[in-house]
PDB file of C-alpha atoms and ligand atoms in Angstrom:
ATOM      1  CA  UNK A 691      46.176  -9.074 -44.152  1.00 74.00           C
ATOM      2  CA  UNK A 692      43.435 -10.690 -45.756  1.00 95.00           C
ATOM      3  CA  UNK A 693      41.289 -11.782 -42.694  1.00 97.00           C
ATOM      4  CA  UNK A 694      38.319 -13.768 -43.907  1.00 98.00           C
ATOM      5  CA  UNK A 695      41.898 -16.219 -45.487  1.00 97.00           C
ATOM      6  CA  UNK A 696      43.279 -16.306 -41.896  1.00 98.00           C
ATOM      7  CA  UNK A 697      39.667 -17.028 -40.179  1.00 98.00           C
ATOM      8  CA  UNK A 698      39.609 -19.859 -42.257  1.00 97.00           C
ATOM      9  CA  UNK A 699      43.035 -20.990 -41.694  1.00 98.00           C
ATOM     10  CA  UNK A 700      42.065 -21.201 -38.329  1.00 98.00           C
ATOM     11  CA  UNK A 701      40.555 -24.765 -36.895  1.00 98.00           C
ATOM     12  CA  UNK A 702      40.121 -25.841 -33.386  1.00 98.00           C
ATOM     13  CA  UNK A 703      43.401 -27.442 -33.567  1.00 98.00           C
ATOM     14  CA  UNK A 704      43.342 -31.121 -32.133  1.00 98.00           C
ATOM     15  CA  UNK A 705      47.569 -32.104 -32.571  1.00 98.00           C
ATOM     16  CA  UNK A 706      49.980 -29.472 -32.143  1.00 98.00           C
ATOM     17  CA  UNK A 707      53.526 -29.447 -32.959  1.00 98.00           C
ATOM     18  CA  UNK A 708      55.012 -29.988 -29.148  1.00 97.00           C
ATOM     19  CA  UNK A 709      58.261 -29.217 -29.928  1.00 98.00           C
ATOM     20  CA  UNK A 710      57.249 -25.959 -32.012  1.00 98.00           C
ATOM     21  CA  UNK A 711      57.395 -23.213 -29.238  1.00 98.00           C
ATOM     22  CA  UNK A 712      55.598 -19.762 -29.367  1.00 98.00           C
ATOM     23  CA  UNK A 713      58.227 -16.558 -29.446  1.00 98.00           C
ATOM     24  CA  UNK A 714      58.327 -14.305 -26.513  1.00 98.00           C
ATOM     25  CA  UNK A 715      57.200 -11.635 -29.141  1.00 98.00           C
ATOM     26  CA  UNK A 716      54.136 -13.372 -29.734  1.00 98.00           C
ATOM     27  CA  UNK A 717      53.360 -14.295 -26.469  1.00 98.00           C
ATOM     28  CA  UNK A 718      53.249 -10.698 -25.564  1.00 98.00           C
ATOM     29  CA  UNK A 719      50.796 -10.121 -28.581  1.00 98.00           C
ATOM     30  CA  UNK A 720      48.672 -12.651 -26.725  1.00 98.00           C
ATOM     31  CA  UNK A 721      48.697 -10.852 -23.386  1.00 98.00           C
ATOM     32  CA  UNK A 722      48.257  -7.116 -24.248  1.00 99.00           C
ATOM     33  CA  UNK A 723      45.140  -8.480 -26.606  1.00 98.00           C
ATOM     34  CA  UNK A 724      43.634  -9.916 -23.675  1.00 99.00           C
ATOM     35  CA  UNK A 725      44.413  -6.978 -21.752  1.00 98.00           C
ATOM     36  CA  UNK A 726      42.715  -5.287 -24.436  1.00 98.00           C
ATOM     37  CA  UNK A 727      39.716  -7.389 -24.721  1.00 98.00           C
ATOM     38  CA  UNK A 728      37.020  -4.985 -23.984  1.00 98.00           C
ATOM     39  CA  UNK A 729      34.368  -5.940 -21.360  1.00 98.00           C
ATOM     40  CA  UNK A 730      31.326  -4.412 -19.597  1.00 98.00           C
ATOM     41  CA  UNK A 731      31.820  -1.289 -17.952  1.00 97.00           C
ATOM     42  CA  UNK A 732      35.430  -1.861 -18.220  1.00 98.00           C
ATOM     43  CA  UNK A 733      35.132  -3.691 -14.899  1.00 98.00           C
ATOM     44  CA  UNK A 734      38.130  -6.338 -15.745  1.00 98.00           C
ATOM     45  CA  UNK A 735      36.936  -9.451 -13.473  1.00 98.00           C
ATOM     46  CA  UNK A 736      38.775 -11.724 -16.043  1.00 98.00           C
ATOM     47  CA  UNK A 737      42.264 -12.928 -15.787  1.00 98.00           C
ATOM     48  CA  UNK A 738      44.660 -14.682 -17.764  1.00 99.00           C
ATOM     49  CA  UNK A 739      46.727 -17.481 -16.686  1.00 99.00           C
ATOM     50  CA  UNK A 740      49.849 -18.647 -19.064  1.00 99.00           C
ATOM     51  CA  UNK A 741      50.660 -21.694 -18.394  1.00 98.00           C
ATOM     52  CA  UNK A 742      53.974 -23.361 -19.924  1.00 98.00           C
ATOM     53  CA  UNK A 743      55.229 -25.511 -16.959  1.00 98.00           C
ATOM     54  CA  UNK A 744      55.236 -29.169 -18.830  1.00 98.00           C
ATOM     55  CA  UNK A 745      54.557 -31.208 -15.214  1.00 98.00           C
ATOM     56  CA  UNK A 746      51.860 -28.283 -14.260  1.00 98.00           C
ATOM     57  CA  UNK A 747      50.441 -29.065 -17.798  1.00 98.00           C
ATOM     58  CA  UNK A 748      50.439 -32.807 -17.254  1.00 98.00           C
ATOM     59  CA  UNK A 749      48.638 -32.570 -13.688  1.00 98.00           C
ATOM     60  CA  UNK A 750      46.055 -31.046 -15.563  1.00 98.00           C
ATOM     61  CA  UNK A 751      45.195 -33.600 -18.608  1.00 98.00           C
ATOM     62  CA  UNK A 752      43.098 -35.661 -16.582  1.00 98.00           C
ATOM     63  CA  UNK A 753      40.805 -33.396 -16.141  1.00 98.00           C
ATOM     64  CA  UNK A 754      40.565 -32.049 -19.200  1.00 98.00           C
ATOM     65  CA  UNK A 755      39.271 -35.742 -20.325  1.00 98.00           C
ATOM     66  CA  UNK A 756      42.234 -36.296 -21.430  1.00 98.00           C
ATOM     67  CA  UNK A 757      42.472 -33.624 -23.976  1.00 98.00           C
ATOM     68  CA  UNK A 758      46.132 -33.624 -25.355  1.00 98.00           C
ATOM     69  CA  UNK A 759      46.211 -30.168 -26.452  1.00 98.00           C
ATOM     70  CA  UNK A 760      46.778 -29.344 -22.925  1.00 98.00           C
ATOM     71  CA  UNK A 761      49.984 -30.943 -22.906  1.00 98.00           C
ATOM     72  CA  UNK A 762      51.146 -30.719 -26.450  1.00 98.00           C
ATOM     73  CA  UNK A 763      50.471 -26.896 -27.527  1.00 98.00           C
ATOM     74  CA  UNK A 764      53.221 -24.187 -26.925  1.00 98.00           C
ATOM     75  CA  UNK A 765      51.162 -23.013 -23.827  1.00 98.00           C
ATOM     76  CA  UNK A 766      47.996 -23.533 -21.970  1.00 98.00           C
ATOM     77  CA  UNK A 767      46.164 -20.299 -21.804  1.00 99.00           C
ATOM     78  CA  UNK A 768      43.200 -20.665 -18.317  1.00 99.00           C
ATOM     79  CA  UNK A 769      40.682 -17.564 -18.441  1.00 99.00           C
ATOM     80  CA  UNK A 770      39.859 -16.754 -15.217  1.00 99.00           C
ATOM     81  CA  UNK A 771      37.141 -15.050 -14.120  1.00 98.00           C
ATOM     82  CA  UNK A 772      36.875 -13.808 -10.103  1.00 98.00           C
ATOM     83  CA  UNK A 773      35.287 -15.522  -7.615  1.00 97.00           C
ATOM     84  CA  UNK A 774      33.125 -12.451  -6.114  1.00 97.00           C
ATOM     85  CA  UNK A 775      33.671  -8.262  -7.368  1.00 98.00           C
ATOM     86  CA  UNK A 776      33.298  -6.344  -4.130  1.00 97.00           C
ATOM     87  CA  UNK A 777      32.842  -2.314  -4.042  1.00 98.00           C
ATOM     88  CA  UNK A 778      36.642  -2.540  -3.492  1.00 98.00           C
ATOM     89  CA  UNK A 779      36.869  -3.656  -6.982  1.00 98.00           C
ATOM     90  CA  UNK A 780      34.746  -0.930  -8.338  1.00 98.00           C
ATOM     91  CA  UNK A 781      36.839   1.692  -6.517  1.00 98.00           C
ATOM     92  CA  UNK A 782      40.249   0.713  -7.571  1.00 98.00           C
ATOM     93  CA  UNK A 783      38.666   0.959 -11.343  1.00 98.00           C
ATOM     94  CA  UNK A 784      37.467   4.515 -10.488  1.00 98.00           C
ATOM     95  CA  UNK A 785      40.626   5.563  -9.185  1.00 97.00           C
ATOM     96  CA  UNK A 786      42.582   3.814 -11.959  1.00 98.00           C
ATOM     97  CA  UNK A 787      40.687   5.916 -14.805  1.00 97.00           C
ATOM     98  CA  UNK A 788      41.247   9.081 -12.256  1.00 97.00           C
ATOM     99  CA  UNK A 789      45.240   8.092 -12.634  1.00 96.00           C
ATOM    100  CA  UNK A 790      45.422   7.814 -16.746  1.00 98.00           C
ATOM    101  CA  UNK A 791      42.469  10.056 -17.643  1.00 98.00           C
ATOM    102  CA  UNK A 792      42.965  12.943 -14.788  1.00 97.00           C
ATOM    103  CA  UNK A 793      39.243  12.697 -15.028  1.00 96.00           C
ATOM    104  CA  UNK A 794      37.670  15.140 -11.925  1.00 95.00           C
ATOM    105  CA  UNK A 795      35.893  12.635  -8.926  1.00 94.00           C
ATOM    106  CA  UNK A 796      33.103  15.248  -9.293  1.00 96.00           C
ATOM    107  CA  UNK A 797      32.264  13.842 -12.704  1.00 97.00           C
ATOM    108  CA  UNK A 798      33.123   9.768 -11.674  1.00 97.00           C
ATOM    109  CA  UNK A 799      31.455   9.552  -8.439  1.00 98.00           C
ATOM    110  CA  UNK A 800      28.176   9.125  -9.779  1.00 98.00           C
ATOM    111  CA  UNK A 801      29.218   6.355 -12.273  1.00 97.00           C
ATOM    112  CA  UNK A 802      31.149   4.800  -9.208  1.00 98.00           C
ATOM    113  CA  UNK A 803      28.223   4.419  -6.817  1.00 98.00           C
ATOM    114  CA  UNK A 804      25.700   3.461  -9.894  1.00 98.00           C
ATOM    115  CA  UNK A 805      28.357   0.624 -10.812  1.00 98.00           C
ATOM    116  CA  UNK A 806      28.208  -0.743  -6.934  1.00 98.00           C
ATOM    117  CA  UNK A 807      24.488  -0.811  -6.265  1.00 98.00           C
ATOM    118  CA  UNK A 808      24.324  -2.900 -10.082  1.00 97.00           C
ATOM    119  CA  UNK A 809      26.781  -5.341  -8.593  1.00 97.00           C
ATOM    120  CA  UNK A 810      25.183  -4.917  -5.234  1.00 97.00           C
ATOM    121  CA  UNK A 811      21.733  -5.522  -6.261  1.00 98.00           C
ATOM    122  CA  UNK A 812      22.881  -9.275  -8.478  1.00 98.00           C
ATOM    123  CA  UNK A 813      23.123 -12.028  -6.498  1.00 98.00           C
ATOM    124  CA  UNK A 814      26.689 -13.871  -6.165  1.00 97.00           C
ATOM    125  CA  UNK A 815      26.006 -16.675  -9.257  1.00 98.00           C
ATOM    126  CA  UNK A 816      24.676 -13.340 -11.151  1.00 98.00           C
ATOM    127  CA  UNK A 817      27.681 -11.963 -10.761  1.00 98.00           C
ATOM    128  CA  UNK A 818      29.835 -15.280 -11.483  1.00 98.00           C
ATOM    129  CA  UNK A 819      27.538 -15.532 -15.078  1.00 98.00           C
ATOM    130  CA  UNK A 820      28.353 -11.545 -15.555  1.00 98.00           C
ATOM    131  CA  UNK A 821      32.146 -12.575 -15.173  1.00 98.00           C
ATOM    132  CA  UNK A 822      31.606 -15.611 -17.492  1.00 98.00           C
ATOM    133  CA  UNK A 823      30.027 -13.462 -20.126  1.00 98.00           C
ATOM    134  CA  UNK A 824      33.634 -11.514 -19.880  1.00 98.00           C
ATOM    135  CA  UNK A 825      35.616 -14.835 -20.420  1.00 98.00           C
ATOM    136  CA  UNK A 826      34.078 -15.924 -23.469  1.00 99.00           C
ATOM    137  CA  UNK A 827      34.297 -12.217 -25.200  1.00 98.00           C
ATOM    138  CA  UNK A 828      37.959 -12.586 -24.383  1.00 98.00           C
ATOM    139  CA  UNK A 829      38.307 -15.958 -25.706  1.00 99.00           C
ATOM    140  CA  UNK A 830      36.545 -15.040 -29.126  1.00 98.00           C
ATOM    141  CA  UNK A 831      39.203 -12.028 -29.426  1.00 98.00           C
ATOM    142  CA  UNK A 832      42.355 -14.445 -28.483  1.00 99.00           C
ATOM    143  CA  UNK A 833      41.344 -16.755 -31.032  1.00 98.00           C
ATOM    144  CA  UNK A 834      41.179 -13.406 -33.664  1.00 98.00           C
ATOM    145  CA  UNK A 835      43.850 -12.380 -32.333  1.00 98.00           C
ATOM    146  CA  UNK A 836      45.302 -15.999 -32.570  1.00 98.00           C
ATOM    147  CA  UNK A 837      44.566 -16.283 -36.371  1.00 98.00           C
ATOM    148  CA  UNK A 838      45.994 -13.163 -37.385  1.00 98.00           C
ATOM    149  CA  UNK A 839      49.152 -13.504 -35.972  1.00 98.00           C
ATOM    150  CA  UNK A 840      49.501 -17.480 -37.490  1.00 98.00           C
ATOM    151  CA  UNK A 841      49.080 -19.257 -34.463  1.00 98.00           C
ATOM    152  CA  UNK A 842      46.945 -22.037 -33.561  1.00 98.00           C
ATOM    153  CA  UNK A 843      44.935 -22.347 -31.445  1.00 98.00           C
ATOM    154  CA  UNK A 844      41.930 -24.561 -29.324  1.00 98.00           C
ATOM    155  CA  UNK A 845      38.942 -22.908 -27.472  1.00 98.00           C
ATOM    156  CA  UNK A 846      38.063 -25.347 -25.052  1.00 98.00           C
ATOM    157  CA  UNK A 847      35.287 -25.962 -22.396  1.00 98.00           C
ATOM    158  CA  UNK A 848      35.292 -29.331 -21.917  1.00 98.00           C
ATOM    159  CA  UNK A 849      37.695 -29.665 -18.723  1.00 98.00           C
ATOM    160  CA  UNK A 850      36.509 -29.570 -15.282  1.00 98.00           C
ATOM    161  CA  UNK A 851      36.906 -26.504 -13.454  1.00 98.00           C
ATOM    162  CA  UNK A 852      36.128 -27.394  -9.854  1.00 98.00           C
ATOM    163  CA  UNK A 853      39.317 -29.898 -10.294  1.00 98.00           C
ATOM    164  CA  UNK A 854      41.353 -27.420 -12.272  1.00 98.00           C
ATOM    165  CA  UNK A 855      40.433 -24.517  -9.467  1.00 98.00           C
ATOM    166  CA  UNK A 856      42.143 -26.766  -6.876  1.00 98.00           C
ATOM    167  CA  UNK A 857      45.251 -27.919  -8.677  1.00 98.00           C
ATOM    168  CA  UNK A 858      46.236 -24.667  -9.862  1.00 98.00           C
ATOM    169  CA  UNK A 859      44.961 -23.248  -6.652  1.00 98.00           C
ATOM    170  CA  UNK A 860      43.029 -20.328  -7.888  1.00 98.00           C
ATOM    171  CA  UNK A 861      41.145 -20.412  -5.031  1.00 98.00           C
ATOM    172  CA  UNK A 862      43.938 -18.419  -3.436  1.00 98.00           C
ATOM    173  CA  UNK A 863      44.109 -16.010  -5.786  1.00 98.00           C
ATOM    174  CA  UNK A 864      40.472 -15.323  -5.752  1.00 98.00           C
ATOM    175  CA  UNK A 865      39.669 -16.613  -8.987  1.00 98.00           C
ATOM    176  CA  UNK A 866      37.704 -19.676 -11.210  1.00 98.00           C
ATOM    177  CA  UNK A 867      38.694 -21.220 -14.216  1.00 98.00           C
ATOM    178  CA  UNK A 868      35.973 -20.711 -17.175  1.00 98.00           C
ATOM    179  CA  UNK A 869      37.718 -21.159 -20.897  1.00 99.00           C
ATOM    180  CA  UNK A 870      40.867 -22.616 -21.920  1.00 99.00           C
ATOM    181  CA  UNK A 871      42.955 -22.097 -24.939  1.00 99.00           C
ATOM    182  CA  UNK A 872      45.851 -24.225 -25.745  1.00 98.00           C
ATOM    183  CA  UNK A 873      48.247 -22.112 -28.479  1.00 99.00           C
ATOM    184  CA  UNK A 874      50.962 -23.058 -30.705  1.00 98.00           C
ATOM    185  CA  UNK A 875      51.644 -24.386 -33.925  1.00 98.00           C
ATOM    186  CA  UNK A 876      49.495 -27.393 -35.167  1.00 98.00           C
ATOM    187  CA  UNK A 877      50.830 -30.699 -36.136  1.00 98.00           C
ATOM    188  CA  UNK A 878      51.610 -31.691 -39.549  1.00 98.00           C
ATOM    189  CA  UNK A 879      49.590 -34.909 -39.392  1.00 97.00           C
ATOM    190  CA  UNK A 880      46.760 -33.060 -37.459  1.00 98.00           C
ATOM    191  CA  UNK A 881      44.076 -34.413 -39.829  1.00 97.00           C
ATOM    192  CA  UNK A 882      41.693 -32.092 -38.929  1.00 97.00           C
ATOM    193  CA  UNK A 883      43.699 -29.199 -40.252  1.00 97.00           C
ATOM    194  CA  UNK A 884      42.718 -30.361 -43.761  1.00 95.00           C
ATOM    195  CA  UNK A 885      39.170 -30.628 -43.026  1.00 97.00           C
ATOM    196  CA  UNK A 886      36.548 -28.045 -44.821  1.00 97.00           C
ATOM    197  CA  UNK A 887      35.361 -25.885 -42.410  1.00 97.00           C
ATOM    198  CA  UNK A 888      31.114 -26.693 -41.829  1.00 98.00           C
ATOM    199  CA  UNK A 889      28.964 -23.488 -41.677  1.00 98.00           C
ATOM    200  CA  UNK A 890      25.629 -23.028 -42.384  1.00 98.00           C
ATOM    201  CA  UNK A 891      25.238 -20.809 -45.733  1.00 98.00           C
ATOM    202  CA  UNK A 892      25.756 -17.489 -45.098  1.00 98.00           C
ATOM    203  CA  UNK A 893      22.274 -16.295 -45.996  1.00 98.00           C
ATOM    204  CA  UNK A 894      20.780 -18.428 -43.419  1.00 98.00           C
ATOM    205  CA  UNK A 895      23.554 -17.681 -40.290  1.00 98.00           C
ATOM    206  CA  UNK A 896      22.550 -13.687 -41.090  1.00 98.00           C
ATOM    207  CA  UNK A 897      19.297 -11.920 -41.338  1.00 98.00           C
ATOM    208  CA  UNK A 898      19.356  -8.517 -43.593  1.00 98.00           C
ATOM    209  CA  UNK A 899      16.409  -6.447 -42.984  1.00 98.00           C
TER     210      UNK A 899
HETATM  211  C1  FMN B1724      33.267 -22.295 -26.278  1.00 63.02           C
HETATM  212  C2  FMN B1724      33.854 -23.419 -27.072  1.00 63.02           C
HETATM  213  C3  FMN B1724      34.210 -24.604 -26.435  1.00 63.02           C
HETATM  214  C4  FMN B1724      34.812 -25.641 -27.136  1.00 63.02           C
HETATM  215  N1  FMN B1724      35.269 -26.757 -26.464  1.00 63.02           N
HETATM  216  C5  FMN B1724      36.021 -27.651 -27.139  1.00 63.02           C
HETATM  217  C6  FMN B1724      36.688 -28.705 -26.455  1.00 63.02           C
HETATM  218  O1  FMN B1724      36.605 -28.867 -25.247  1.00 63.02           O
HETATM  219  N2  FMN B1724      37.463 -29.549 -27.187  1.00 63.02           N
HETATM  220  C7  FMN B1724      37.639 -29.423 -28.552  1.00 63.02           C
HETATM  221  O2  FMN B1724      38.374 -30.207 -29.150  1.00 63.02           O
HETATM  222  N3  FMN B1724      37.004 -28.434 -29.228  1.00 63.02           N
HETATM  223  C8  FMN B1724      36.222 -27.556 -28.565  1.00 63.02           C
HETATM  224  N4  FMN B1724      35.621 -26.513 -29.251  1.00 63.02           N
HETATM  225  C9  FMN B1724      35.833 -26.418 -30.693  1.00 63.02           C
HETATM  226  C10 FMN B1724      34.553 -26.496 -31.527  1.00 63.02           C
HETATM  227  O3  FMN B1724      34.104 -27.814 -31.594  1.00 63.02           O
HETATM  228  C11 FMN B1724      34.888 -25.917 -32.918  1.00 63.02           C
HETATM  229  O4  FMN B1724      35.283 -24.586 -32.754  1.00 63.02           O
HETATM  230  C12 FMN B1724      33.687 -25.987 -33.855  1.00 63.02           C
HETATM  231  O5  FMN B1724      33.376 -27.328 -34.150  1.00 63.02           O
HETATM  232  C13 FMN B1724      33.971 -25.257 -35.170  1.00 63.02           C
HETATM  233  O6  FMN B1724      35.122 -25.744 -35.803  1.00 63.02           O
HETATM  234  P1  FMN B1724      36.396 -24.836 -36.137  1.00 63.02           P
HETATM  235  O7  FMN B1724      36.696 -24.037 -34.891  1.00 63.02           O
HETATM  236  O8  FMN B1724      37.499 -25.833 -36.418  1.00 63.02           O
HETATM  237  O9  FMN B1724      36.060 -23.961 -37.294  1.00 63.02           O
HETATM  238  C14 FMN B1724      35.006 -25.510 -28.548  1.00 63.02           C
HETATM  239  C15 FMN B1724      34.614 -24.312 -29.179  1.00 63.02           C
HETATM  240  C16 FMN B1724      34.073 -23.276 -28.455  1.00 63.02           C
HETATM  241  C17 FMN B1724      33.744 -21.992 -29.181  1.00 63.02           C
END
């Protein structure tokens, strides 16, 4: 695997194929490396939504300014990020790490009640930006992950979450919408897959000292 090839195979893909539909195997690539995504503390207050559902999909175009990706990749990914992380959330962690790691509460505690005064002591939209830091760390490894395994992919921001929220009702759930990612397999007369990629020379993008 020759990664710097595949990283520039990738493009934010404008046409996908819509009848070209992503294997179950690779889907599940796609889910365990966002479950994988590392994030601060280990905290988790992301979530993934796969979307498939073609009528779901086409509720949602609208408001994505009418950004056909939505509709025409294999599946929509949504990152999520929750709405609030209460002391509940911090405890169920703890207890979690105490399940797979057998790790004494003696040594945990401390971490545990360190972890809720930081939370405690941000205010709500702190929290919501500390969330939204986790999103886009996910989205930059999907889109890795994405390129290694040949599949295309779109990072998007340019939707509107307060109206995606509502139709996919995340509000019940507890959650926001923050990133999308359509995946699949791009279009053969997607012109921008031909396109050179534009970077700014590597020399000035990276300071050696
Ligand atoms: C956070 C983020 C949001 C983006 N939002 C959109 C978007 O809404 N629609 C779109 O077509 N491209 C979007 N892009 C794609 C960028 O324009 C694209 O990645 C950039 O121009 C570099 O091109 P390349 O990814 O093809 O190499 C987004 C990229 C990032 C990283």
């Amino acid at each position: 695997m020759d990664i710097i090839k595949q990283l520039k195979w990738r493009y934010a893909t404008k046409k996908f194929n819509a009848t070209k539909k992503l294997s179950s195997e690779k889907l599940d690539i796609i889910k365990q490396a966002f479950n994988l995504t590392a994030t601060s503390f280990g905290l988790q207050t992301i979530k993934l939504m796969v979307i498939e559902d073609q009528a779901i999909r086409e509720s949602l175009v609208k408001s994505a300014f009418n950004q056909k990706q939505v509709v025409n990749a294999s599946h929509l990914l949504v990152i999520c990020i929750q709405n609030d992380i209460s002391p509940d959330d911090i405890n169920n962690y703890y207890k979690n790490i105490q399940g797979i790691r057998h790790t004494s509460n003696d040594i945990l505690n401390p971490y545990r009640e360190d972890l809720i005064k930081t939370m405690h002591n941000m205010s709500v939209a702190e929290r919501l930006q500390w969330s939204t830091n986790q999103a886009y760390i996910a989205l930059g490894n999907l889109m890795t992950v994405c390129a290694v395994e040949g599949i295309d992919s779109c990072p998007m921001e340019g939707f509107l979450p307060g109206d995606f929220d509502q139709i996919l009702e995340l509000d019940k759930r507890g959650l926001k919408s923050v990133l999308l990612l359509p995946i699949g397999y791009r279009a053969d007369d997607d012109m921008f897959s031909g396109f050179k990629k534009v970077r700014k020379p590597l020399a000035e993008a990276v300071i050696e000292l």
